[in-house]
C-alpha cells in the first residue's frame, strides 16, 4: 500500500515541463519503452528498459523503514526529486554535472525515465482499456467531441464539469493495451464486412453513421503531411437468405429498413433464382439484398489509419495490462467535495455517492473508482494510474476483466449476482476458411449469409473466397469451447456440406488457409453494450459487438462521445449539423442499464 501511495504522488506537471526542454543527445537511446512503437513517443522518452531503473534498488529503497516525517520524500518520490527537479538542469535544459552522480546512486542513467513516469504522468482524463479497434475508435471520437467545442472551452468545461485537472489543456487520452503486436496481427484476419440490413432502427442508424464515416475517411482521419488513409472499400451488398420461419422477421426488417431510407430489396421464388442462378434456393423462402451502403474493406488499414490519426492528436499509447481497479468507499473518501462530519464520527460520511435503480428497488452506490493498477514489463510493482473516466474496450475479455479486477464484491450475494448480470459478455470462437474455387464465375457476387450460419465473401476476382461459420445456436459447446485451433471436424461435418448444398460450384474447391478468431457476444440480447456501468459510474462499457463490431462501432463511438462529452450536443444548432441530422440513432438504447432492468433490445439478425 505504501508503495502504491508513494508512486501515486509523483508529480505530473514537473515531468511534462521537463520534457519540453529536451536535448536529443541527452535523452535518446536504443530501444523504446512499452509503447506501440518508438516514433509514437518523443525521443526523450526513449530508453533501454533494462537500464532505466534498477528494480532491486527501487524495491530496496521502498522497503526501507521510514519515519512518518520522511515518508513524503522517500522512495520513488526521492528519485523523482533528484532526477526530475528543474534545478537539476541548466538554462539550456542540460543535466547539471552533479546530477549524474545522483542518478547513478539510484541505478539510473541520464536520459532514462522510469516506466511508471512514462505512463502518461500517471493520470488520464480518459483511460481506454483495450487497444483493439473499439479502443482506437472511441479514443478518436472522444477527442473529436471535446475538440469540436474548442480547446479552451473543452478545457474549461472539463475543469468545471468533469476532470479535476487545473489546466486548460485538451483532455489527456491514454490507450492501454497488453498486446499491441497481437492487435495488428489479429486485425488482418477479419473480413471487414459492413452492412445496414438490421431489424432494429438503432442498429440501422448506427451502421449508417459508420458508413458515412468510412466514406469520408480521407477527411476524418487525415494526418497533415501523410498519405490519405486507404482502406480499399469495396461496395458490395449482402444477400441474407431466410427459410419459411424467417419470413415474418424479414418482412418486418424490410419495412424498418425502408423507413430508415436504406435501399433494400426482397426476392422470392423465380426472381431470386433468376438473380442468382448459381445459388441453390430450394429451401429458401425469401432473400433480402441491399443495393447501397454495404461492402467490405481492409480492416488492418482501418486500424492503422485510426492509430496514425490518434497519435497525431496526441493520444498516448501505453503497453500494459490492467490488473486491478482501486475502489474507494464513501466513508473513506477524503477527496469528496461535499464532505460533512456526520453523526457516525469524524471524517465519516453517511451519504452514499448516488443510488442505482434495480428491479428490486434503489440500491445505494457506496463506492467510486478513479484509479487502477497496471502491470508493465520490467517493473517490479503494478503502476497506479488515476483517471477521470475509464472505458472497457476489452472485447471478449470484458467479463473476466471486470470480474478479476476487483469490481465484483463478494460481500453481498445479491449485489454480486446483480453485478454479474451486468456483464453477459462471452467469448465465442469463429472458424474461417480461405477457399479457392475456379468454377464460380461471378463478378457481382454478394456477401452471402445462409440461414444456417455460413457467411461467404469474395476475396478477389481470381477465385478466392472466405467462408466463415457464425452459427445461430451459439450455445453449442463446440463453438463456445476455448480451443483456439481451427476445428477441422466442424469444417468436414458441418461447414463444407452446408456450403456445397448452398453453392454447388464449391464441390470443386481447395482450402488454402484456415484460422480462428474470437468475438465478444452479449448473450443477453446480442447487441452492443455502450455506456456507463450502472454501479461504477466512472467506468463505461464499449463492447458486445459480436461479429459486427467493425461496421457498428464507429457510429456508436461517435454518438456516444458527442452525447457525453460535447456540452453543445443537445443544442439546436448541433442537431442541424448534417452529419448528425440524418441518422436516426439513439445511443441510449445500448446503455447497460437495460441489462439490469432485463429489457432486451430486439434484433433478429443476431447471428449473421
Ligand atoms: C472472424 C471474425 C470476423 C469478423 N468479421 C467482421 C466483419 O466482417 N464485420 C464487422 O463489422 N465485424 C467483424 N468482426 C467483429 C469485429 O472484428 C469485432 O467486433 C472487433 O474486432 C472487436 O474489437 P474490440 O476492439 O472490441 O475487441 P478486440 O479486438 O478483442 O480488442 C480487445 C483488446 O483488449 C485488450 N485487453 C484485454 N484485456 C486487457 C487488459 N486487462 N489490459 C489491457 N488490455 C486488455 C486485448 O489485448 C485486445 O487487444 C469479426 C470478428 C471476427 C473474430
XYZ file of C-alpha atoms and ligand atoms in Angstrom:
661
model
C 0.000 0.000 0.000
C 2.790 2.358 0.923
C 4.469 1.672 -2.378
C 1.346 2.451 -4.266
C 0.890 5.684 -2.387
C 4.427 6.731 -2.979
C 4.184 6.134 -6.673
C 0.903 7.929 -6.844
C 2.403 11.086 -5.501
C 4.764 11.504 -8.407
C 4.001 14.958 -9.642
C 2.995 15.051 -13.266
C 3.434 18.700 -14.187
C 7.114 18.561 -13.461
C 7.625 15.696 -15.823
C 5.913 17.446 -18.648
C 7.746 20.701 -18.149
C 10.959 18.718 -18.202
C 10.112 17.164 -21.475
C 9.627 20.481 -23.152
C 13.286 21.309 -22.807
C 14.715 18.106 -24.187
C 18.062 17.743 -25.833
C 18.041 14.752 -28.126
C 21.627 13.802 -27.343
C 20.967 13.517 -23.708
C 17.775 11.607 -23.874
C 17.955 9.172 -26.728
C 18.964 5.562 -26.511
C 18.352 2.415 -28.476
C 15.104 0.734 -27.578
C 11.685 2.164 -26.859
C 9.663 1.578 -23.763
C 6.308 -0.099 -23.711
C 4.661 1.969 -26.324
C 3.449 0.723 -29.642
C 6.455 1.946 -31.488
C 9.316 4.281 -30.990
C 8.042 7.089 -33.134
C 4.940 7.474 -31.027
C 6.754 8.958 -28.090
C 9.000 11.951 -28.175
C 12.623 10.992 -28.474
C 13.361 11.967 -24.926
C 11.166 9.131 -23.719
C 13.366 6.543 -25.385
C 15.486 4.421 -23.148
C 16.522 0.893 -22.587
C 14.085 -0.550 -20.031
C 16.815 -2.709 -18.514
C 18.839 0.336 -17.738
C 16.055 2.634 -16.845
C 15.663 1.769 -13.238
C 17.182 -0.959 -11.263
C 14.132 -2.748 -9.975
C 16.002 -4.188 -6.998
C 17.271 -0.813 -5.968
C 13.882 0.712 -6.151
C 12.370 -2.088 -4.080
C 15.183 -1.739 -1.545
C 14.544 1.948 -1.330
C 10.853 1.479 -0.923
C 11.245 -1.250 1.670
C 13.499 0.754 3.949
C 11.772 1.549 7.236
C 10.755 5.174 7.220
C 9.863 7.720 9.771
C 6.497 9.270 9.211
C 8.092 12.665 8.573
C 10.366 11.143 5.912
C 7.569 9.470 4.093
C 6.897 12.317 1.731
C 10.459 12.458 0.422
C 11.490 8.819 0.182
C 11.425 6.048 -2.333
C 10.166 6.895 -5.795
C 9.404 10.420 -4.613
C 13.015 10.938 -3.794
C 14.105 9.556 -7.124
C 11.721 11.912 -8.725
C 13.007 14.845 -6.714
C 16.626 14.157 -7.532
C 16.101 13.306 -11.126
C 13.322 15.491 -12.289
C 13.558 18.748 -10.410
C 14.083 21.819 -12.579
C 17.085 22.779 -10.532
C 18.999 19.784 -11.923
C 19.021 21.334 -15.386
C 20.892 24.318 -16.680
C 19.372 27.098 -18.751
C 19.658 25.032 -21.944
C 17.856 22.112 -20.407
C 21.026 20.039 -19.950
C 21.527 17.980 -16.848
C 23.826 19.660 -14.384
C 27.046 17.891 -13.590
C 26.316 16.620 -10.127
C 23.058 15.118 -11.307
C 24.883 12.239 -12.975
C 26.285 11.112 -9.659
C 22.911 11.305 -8.062
C 21.303 9.357 -10.870
C 23.908 6.629 -10.555
C 23.113 6.336 -6.883
C 19.663 5.235 -7.885
C 20.768 2.957 -10.691
C 19.524 5.370 -13.333
C 21.251 6.692 -16.403
C 20.990 10.114 -17.823
C 18.124 10.229 -20.250
C 16.387 7.296 -18.711
C 12.975 7.711 -17.252
C 11.285 5.173 -15.091
C 8.398 3.351 -16.757
C 5.867 4.492 -14.223
C 6.632 8.072 -15.103
C 6.316 7.340 -18.795
C 2.804 6.091 -18.265
C 1.413 9.439 -19.172
C 2.256 11.005 -15.897
C 0.075 8.544 -14.063
C -3.090 10.369 -14.896
C -5.506 10.143 -17.774
C -8.674 12.099 -18.238
C -9.882 9.239 -20.373
C -8.270 5.852 -19.894
C -9.196 3.478 -22.678
C -8.507 -0.113 -21.689
C -8.022 -2.285 -24.771
C -6.260 -1.083 -27.891
C -8.258 -3.036 -30.464
C -10.446 -1.298 -32.985
C -13.018 -0.375 -30.335
C -10.440 1.375 -28.148
C -8.894 3.242 -31.060
C -12.215 4.375 -32.479
C -13.539 5.500 -29.116
C -10.396 7.457 -28.247
C -10.560 9.197 -31.615
C -14.205 10.171 -31.304
C -13.894 11.324 -27.694
C -11.046 13.612 -28.699
C -13.116 14.991 -31.556
C -16.173 15.513 -29.398
C -14.117 17.550 -26.953
C -12.202 19.417 -29.630
C -15.215 20.441 -31.637
C -16.068 22.953 -28.934
C -12.555 24.420 -28.989
C -9.569 23.536 -26.874
C -10.041 26.249 -24.323
C -13.713 25.660 -23.962
C -13.349 21.964 -23.596
C -10.605 22.577 -21.094
C -12.714 24.899 -19.051
C -15.628 22.611 -19.376
C -13.513 19.800 -18.103
C -12.241 21.793 -15.247
C -15.693 22.699 -14.090
C -17.724 19.725 -15.059
C -15.547 16.726 -15.427
C -11.946 16.404 -14.582
C -10.076 17.849 -11.645
C -7.198 18.945 -13.840
C -6.379 22.541 -13.107
C -5.181 23.445 -16.602
C -6.920 24.268 -19.832
C -5.247 21.641 -21.955
C -7.205 19.309 -24.188
C -8.223 16.080 -22.487
C -5.485 13.582 -21.933
C -6.447 10.286 -23.519
C -4.436 7.129 -22.904
C -4.972 3.793 -24.615
C -3.778 0.852 -22.556
C -3.134 -2.363 -24.455
C -1.489 -5.511 -23.174
C -0.605 -6.991 -26.550
C -0.089 -4.253 -29.156
C 1.559 -6.507 -31.729
C -1.229 -9.068 -31.463
C -3.830 -6.398 -32.171
C -2.314 -5.659 -35.558
C -1.909 -9.337 -36.409
C -5.453 -10.211 -35.459
C -6.961 -7.271 -37.312
C -5.625 -8.743 -40.532
C -7.820 -11.793 -40.153
C -11.191 -10.093 -40.112
C -13.138 -9.764 -43.313
C -14.401 -6.252 -42.553
C -17.944 -6.600 -43.791
C -20.177 -3.609 -43.250
C -23.928 -3.815 -43.620
C -27.081 -1.869 -42.865
C -29.669 -4.645 -43.024
C -30.898 -4.902 -39.445
C -34.248 -5.201 -37.745
C -33.674 -2.576 -35.108
C -33.840 1.069 -36.175
C -30.967 1.970 -33.898
C -28.757 -0.700 -35.392
C -29.535 0.621 -38.853
C -28.746 4.176 -37.730
C -25.500 3.059 -36.138
C -24.403 1.200 -39.279
C -25.335 4.162 -41.487
C -23.320 6.525 -39.304
C -20.347 4.154 -39.592
C -20.752 4.049 -43.361
C -20.837 7.833 -43.523
C -17.577 7.891 -41.633
C -15.961 5.284 -43.891
C -16.990 7.271 -46.956
C -15.348 10.387 -45.553
C -12.393 8.573 -44.093
C -9.839 10.552 -46.081
C -11.021 13.708 -44.383
C -11.949 12.313 -40.982
C -8.622 10.521 -40.432
C -6.340 12.780 -42.452
C -2.937 13.484 -40.971
C -1.011 16.525 -42.143
C 1.933 15.547 -44.321
C 0.941 11.890 -44.655
C -0.721 9.919 -47.429
C -4.518 9.851 -47.106
C -5.776 6.617 -45.495
C -6.863 3.999 -47.991
C -8.942 1.102 -46.715
C -9.889 -0.259 -50.154
C -13.584 -0.115 -49.521
C -15.401 -2.372 -51.998
C -19.115 -1.594 -52.327
C -20.988 -4.886 -52.213
C -24.456 -5.745 -50.916
C -25.147 -8.601 -48.508
C -27.660 -11.245 -49.504
C -29.443 -12.524 -46.430
C -31.269 -15.799 -47.035
C -34.251 -16.938 -44.979
C -36.435 -20.012 -44.657
C -40.202 -20.019 -44.114
C -39.632 -19.499 -40.394
C -37.733 -16.280 -41.143
C -40.401 -14.776 -43.354
C -42.124 -12.656 -40.692
C -38.983 -11.065 -39.320
C -37.543 -10.486 -42.789
C -40.657 -8.570 -43.768
C -40.588 -6.595 -40.551
C -36.906 -5.819 -41.029
C -37.514 -4.778 -44.618
C -40.184 -2.249 -43.624
C -37.979 -0.842 -40.880
C -35.088 -0.549 -43.328
C -37.332 1.245 -45.784
C -38.410 3.641 -43.048
C -34.737 4.353 -42.403
C -34.179 5.115 -46.101
C -31.960 2.147 -46.892
C -32.113 0.731 -50.390
C -33.006 -2.919 -49.812
C -34.916 -5.403 -51.961
C -36.756 -8.610 -51.122
C -36.602 -11.531 -53.572
C -38.565 -14.769 -53.676
C -39.090 -17.767 -55.977
C -38.216 -17.305 -59.649
C -36.964 -13.760 -59.237
C -34.414 -14.973 -56.714
C -33.355 -17.849 -58.968
C -33.016 -15.524 -61.948
C -30.976 -13.015 -60.000
C -28.536 -15.568 -58.510
C -28.521 -18.623 -60.787
C -25.524 -20.228 -59.041
C -27.416 -20.404 -55.744
C -29.461 -23.394 -54.551
C -32.705 -21.776 -53.411
C -34.793 -24.961 -52.953
C -35.174 -24.464 -49.191
C -35.047 -20.668 -49.298
C -38.270 -18.751 -48.969
C -37.098 -15.174 -49.045
C -33.909 -13.193 -49.578
C -33.032 -9.629 -48.654
C -30.398 -7.733 -50.646
C -29.064 -4.255 -50.150
C -28.256 -2.070 -53.120
C -26.124 0.517 -51.341
C -24.264 1.434 -48.165
C -22.760 -2.030 -47.782
C -19.416 -3.533 -48.642
C -16.129 -4.699 -47.219
C -12.764 -3.134 -46.507
C -9.236 -3.724 -45.300
C -9.564 -3.939 -41.525
C -5.875 -3.638 -40.841
C -5.644 -0.434 -42.823
C -8.597 0.963 -40.913
C -6.950 0.210 -37.593
C -3.658 1.718 -38.750
C -5.443 4.821 -40.024
C -7.110 5.341 -36.652
C -3.818 4.853 -34.867
C -1.966 7.322 -37.078
C -4.668 9.900 -36.573
C -4.783 9.279 -32.819
C -1.054 9.745 -32.500
C -1.241 12.988 -34.435
C -3.871 14.151 -31.960
C -1.601 13.441 -29.021
C -3.462 10.378 -27.805
C -0.966 8.246 -25.965
C -0.406 4.504 -26.307
C 0.852 2.513 -23.372
C 1.749 -1.144 -23.285
C 0.444 -2.629 -20.062
C -2.234 -4.848 -18.626
C -4.938 -3.640 -16.312
C -4.616 -5.695 -13.146
C -6.997 -4.147 -10.602
C -9.210 -1.185 -10.008
C -8.904 0.621 -6.715
C -12.418 1.381 -5.401
C -12.900 3.814 -2.526
C -15.727 3.527 -0.012
C -17.580 6.784 0.601
C -16.688 6.601 4.293
C -13.007 6.711 3.402
C -13.142 9.219 0.597
C -11.350 12.295 1.814
C -11.442 13.912 -1.619
C -15.179 14.279 -1.555
C -16.281 17.779 -2.301
C -19.500 17.511 -0.283
C -17.925 16.024 2.797
C -19.520 16.871 6.119
C -18.923 15.494 9.575
C -21.788 13.168 10.220
C -23.148 11.591 13.355
C -21.111 8.459 12.651
C -17.980 10.227 13.722
C -15.224 12.451 12.444
C -14.331 12.020 8.793
C -17.196 9.642 8.128
C -19.740 10.470 5.504
C -23.068 8.794 5.933
C -24.239 9.651 2.438
C -23.615 7.309 -0.460
C -22.455 8.796 -3.762
C -25.688 8.080 -5.583
C -28.368 5.440 -5.915
C -28.888 2.860 -8.590
C -32.334 1.754 -9.729
C -32.756 -2.005 -9.903
C -35.847 -4.210 -10.311
C -35.632 -4.794 -6.538
C -35.617 -1.080 -5.727
C -32.989 1.566 -5.147
C -29.518 0.468 -4.141
C -27.025 2.939 -2.658
C -23.753 3.389 -4.533
C -21.210 3.413 -1.747
C -18.065 3.101 -3.815
C -16.393 5.081 -6.544
C -13.373 4.175 -8.628
C -10.916 6.603 -10.185
C -7.724 4.636 -10.025
C -6.417 1.371 -11.351
C -3.193 -0.587 -11.262
C -1.411 -1.571 -14.404
C 1.113 -4.322 -14.961
C 4.007 -3.137 -17.123
C 7.023 -5.125 -18.255
C 10.283 -4.798 -16.375
C 8.824 -3.006 -13.418
C 8.552 -4.699 -10.044
C 5.203 -3.375 -8.937
C 1.924 -2.512 -10.599
C 1.768 1.127 -11.614
C -1.179 3.183 -10.418
C -2.958 5.353 -12.954
C -5.678 7.711 -11.876
C -8.408 8.523 -14.325
C -11.485 10.610 -14.699
C -13.288 8.128 -16.931
C -12.226 4.612 -17.926
C -13.629 2.659 -20.847
C -13.594 -1.091 -21.123
C -12.910 -1.847 -24.776
C -11.578 -5.266 -23.945
C -13.672 -7.275 -26.420
C -14.278 -10.861 -25.426
C -12.235 -10.483 -22.200
C -14.568 -7.810 -20.813
C -16.407 -10.105 -18.389
C -13.206 -11.537 -16.952
C -11.564 -8.101 -16.787
C -14.483 -6.706 -14.779
C -14.685 -9.704 -12.521
C -10.956 -10.158 -11.864
C -10.148 -6.507 -11.353
C -11.877 -6.122 -8.008
C -15.160 -4.656 -9.155
C -17.374 -7.609 -8.232
C -17.539 -7.821 -4.458
C -18.342 -10.995 -2.613
C -19.622 -9.280 0.493
C -23.281 -9.163 -0.510
C -24.616 -12.128 -2.559
C -27.468 -10.122 -4.045
C -25.140 -7.367 -5.135
C -22.664 -9.888 -6.526
C -25.240 -11.610 -8.705
C -26.582 -8.244 -9.841
C -23.068 -7.106 -10.778
C -22.509 -10.332 -12.701
C -25.741 -9.895 -14.647
C -24.251 -6.684 -15.987
C -21.519 -8.440 -17.889
C -23.154 -11.054 -20.092
C -20.209 -10.979 -22.495
C -18.920 -14.342 -23.580
C -16.122 -15.362 -25.835
C -17.103 -17.272 -28.969
C -14.706 -18.920 -31.358
C -15.199 -18.269 -35.064
C -13.650 -20.555 -37.684
C -12.624 -19.031 -41.008
C -11.518 -20.781 -44.208
C -9.931 -19.311 -47.319
C -11.005 -21.336 -50.366
C -10.025 -21.380 -53.993
C -12.944 -22.209 -56.264
C -12.398 -21.801 -60.023
C -15.974 -22.692 -61.023
C -17.783 -19.687 -59.676
C -17.612 -17.155 -62.473
C -19.419 -14.316 -60.748
C -18.231 -10.774 -60.839
C -21.080 -9.330 -58.846
C -21.018 -11.885 -56.074
C -22.892 -10.672 -52.991
C -21.714 -11.289 -49.468
C -23.826 -14.308 -48.706
C -25.407 -15.103 -45.333
C -27.006 -18.517 -45.192
C -29.799 -19.257 -42.668
C -27.569 -21.964 -41.180
C -24.791 -19.530 -40.370
C -22.454 -19.841 -43.359
C -21.081 -16.464 -44.399
C -19.336 -16.251 -47.755
C -17.323 -13.338 -49.098
C -15.455 -12.942 -52.371
C -11.832 -12.117 -51.636
C -10.652 -11.250 -55.148
C -11.544 -11.859 -58.801
C -9.167 -14.829 -59.062
C -11.482 -17.318 -57.390
C -10.661 -16.855 -53.700
C -13.441 -16.798 -51.136
C -13.543 -16.517 -47.360
C -16.039 -18.803 -45.653
C -16.992 -18.146 -42.042
C -19.264 -20.045 -39.743
C -21.485 -17.939 -37.466
C -23.970 -20.491 -36.105
C -27.354 -19.306 -34.923
C -27.154 -21.589 -31.917
C -24.166 -20.133 -30.170
C -24.685 -22.287 -27.105
C -23.221 -25.245 -28.965
C -20.255 -26.187 -26.754
C -18.127 -26.920 -29.799
C -18.440 -23.327 -30.845
C -18.220 -21.999 -27.348
C -15.170 -24.134 -26.478
C -11.933 -22.441 -25.652
C -9.768 -24.237 -28.206
C -8.448 -21.533 -30.472
C -7.255 -24.021 -33.103
C -9.219 -24.470 -36.283
C -11.975 -27.028 -35.815
C -11.448 -29.310 -38.831
C -14.158 -31.689 -37.706
C -16.566 -28.756 -37.864
C -15.338 -27.983 -41.374
C -15.803 -31.538 -42.671
C -19.063 -32.351 -40.902
C -20.871 -29.019 -40.857
C -19.406 -26.148 -42.847
C -18.370 -27.929 -46.048
C -21.652 -29.851 -46.578
C -23.702 -26.727 -45.884
C -21.565 -24.657 -48.249
C -21.786 -27.163 -51.095
C -25.517 -27.504 -50.532
C -25.995 -23.756 -50.876
C -23.483 -23.090 -53.676
C -22.950 -26.360 -55.622
C -19.997 -24.870 -57.529
C -17.963 -25.310 -54.339
C -17.824 -29.083 -54.974
C -14.567 -28.264 -56.688
C -12.550 -26.320 -54.175
C -9.233 -26.178 -52.415
C -8.757 -24.965 -48.848
C -5.887 -22.508 -48.980
C -5.835 -21.337 -45.372
C -7.817 -21.505 -42.156
C -7.736 -19.557 -38.906
C -9.707 -18.857 -35.760
C -10.761 -15.689 -34.037
C -12.839 -14.775 -31.051
C -15.778 -12.431 -30.842
C -17.391 -10.814 -27.807
C -21.000 -11.924 -27.774
C -23.544 -10.294 -25.499
C -25.607 -13.336 -24.552
C -28.390 -11.192 -23.080
C -29.685 -9.662 -26.320
C -26.789 -9.956 -28.816
C -26.489 -6.189 -29.159
C -23.605 -3.898 -28.228
C -23.250 -2.511 -24.716
C -22.320 1.169 -24.770
C -22.492 3.476 -21.786
C -21.657 3.984 -18.150
C -21.730 0.977 -15.864
C -24.838 1.455 -13.661
C -22.839 0.999 -10.460
C -19.301 2.054 -11.362
C -20.257 5.355 -12.900
C -16.736 6.330 -13.883
C -16.337 3.169 -15.941
C -18.074 2.842 -19.274
C -18.518 -0.302 -21.300
C -17.925 -0.352 -25.036
C -18.193 -3.993 -26.007
C -20.521 -6.820 -27.023
C -20.352 -6.015 -30.727
C -20.139 -9.700 -31.643
C -19.271 -10.283 -35.261
C -20.379 -6.821 -36.361
C -18.086 -4.569 -34.429
C -16.182 -3.057 -37.291
C -19.346 -1.980 -39.006
C -21.118 -0.639 -35.954
C -18.616 0.718 -33.502
C -17.627 3.875 -35.380
C -21.184 5.192 -35.310
C -21.646 4.067 -31.722
C -18.436 5.776 -30.580
C -19.225 8.978 -32.464
C -22.675 9.425 -30.980
C -21.660 8.267 -27.520
C -18.759 10.706 -27.372
C -20.822 13.589 -28.703
C -23.626 12.967 -26.269
C -21.437 12.519 -23.231
C -18.625 14.965 -23.761
C -19.812 17.739 -26.006
C -21.754 20.269 -23.969
C -23.471 21.638 -27.063
C -24.676 18.339 -28.420
C -28.275 18.843 -27.314
C -28.465 22.350 -28.695
C -30.435 23.022 -31.802
C -27.507 24.283 -33.865
C -25.756 20.987 -33.373
C -28.779 18.961 -34.315
C -28.783 20.812 -37.607
C -25.282 19.573 -38.365
C -25.880 17.462 -41.448
C -23.707 14.668 -40.139
C -25.861 14.045 -37.122
C -29.195 15.172 -38.508
C -29.574 12.352 -40.990
C -29.009 9.401 -38.666
C -31.904 8.310 -36.508
C -29.923 6.762 -33.768
C -30.229 6.917 -30.021
C -27.080 5.680 -28.350
C -29.003 5.453 -25.079
C -30.630 2.303 -26.450
C -27.337 0.489 -25.843
C -26.933 1.607 -22.248
C -26.024 -1.229 -19.846
C -28.992 -0.203 -17.709
C -31.118 -2.378 -19.964
C -29.272 -5.432 -18.646
C -30.139 -4.501 -15.098
C -33.768 -3.866 -15.882
C -33.926 -7.003 -18.051
C -35.123 -5.036 -21.047
C -33.577 -6.584 -24.171
C -33.017 -4.633 -27.356
C -34.680 -6.527 -30.152
C -32.689 -7.573 -33.218
C -33.434 -10.539 -35.455
C -30.226 -10.766 -37.458
C -28.072 -11.574 -34.472
C -26.061 -14.481 -35.808
C -25.190 -13.306 -39.286
C -13.545 -13.908 -37.591
C -14.139 -12.571 -37.356
C -14.728 -11.910 -38.386
C -15.296 -10.676 -38.166
N -15.847 -10.054 -39.214
C -16.400 -8.874 -39.058
C -16.976 -8.222 -40.141
O -16.934 -8.716 -41.236
N -17.559 -7.034 -39.949
C -17.610 -6.480 -38.724
O -18.168 -5.410 -38.611
N -17.047 -7.062 -37.656
C -16.447 -8.263 -37.790
N -15.900 -8.897 -36.735
C -16.054 -8.335 -35.425
C -15.048 -7.342 -35.108
O -13.814 -7.727 -35.550
C -15.004 -7.185 -33.613
O -16.263 -6.747 -33.159
C -13.977 -6.182 -33.246
O -12.722 -6.566 -33.749
C -13.917 -6.101 -31.760
O -12.947 -5.156 -31.465
P -12.628 -4.831 -29.984
O -11.608 -3.772 -30.012
O -13.898 -4.603 -29.240
O -12.050 -6.188 -29.375
P -10.629 -6.839 -29.560
O -10.160 -6.683 -30.941
O -10.745 -8.213 -28.986
O -9.699 -5.958 -28.634
C -9.726 -6.024 -27.238
C -8.348 -5.678 -26.769
O -8.333 -5.549 -25.352
C -7.079 -5.993 -24.888
N -7.192 -6.334 -23.476
C -7.939 -7.311 -22.916
N -7.775 -7.331 -21.584
C -6.903 -6.328 -21.281
C -6.340 -5.837 -20.068
N -6.643 -6.390 -18.891
N -5.477 -4.797 -20.118
C -5.160 -4.227 -21.307
N -5.664 -4.648 -22.491
C -6.525 -5.679 -22.483
C -6.772 -7.201 -25.745
O -5.400 -7.458 -25.816
C -7.350 -6.783 -27.099
O -6.375 -6.261 -27.950
C -15.291 -10.112 -36.895
C -14.679 -10.771 -35.857
C -14.103 -11.989 -36.077
C -13.452 -12.688 -34.942
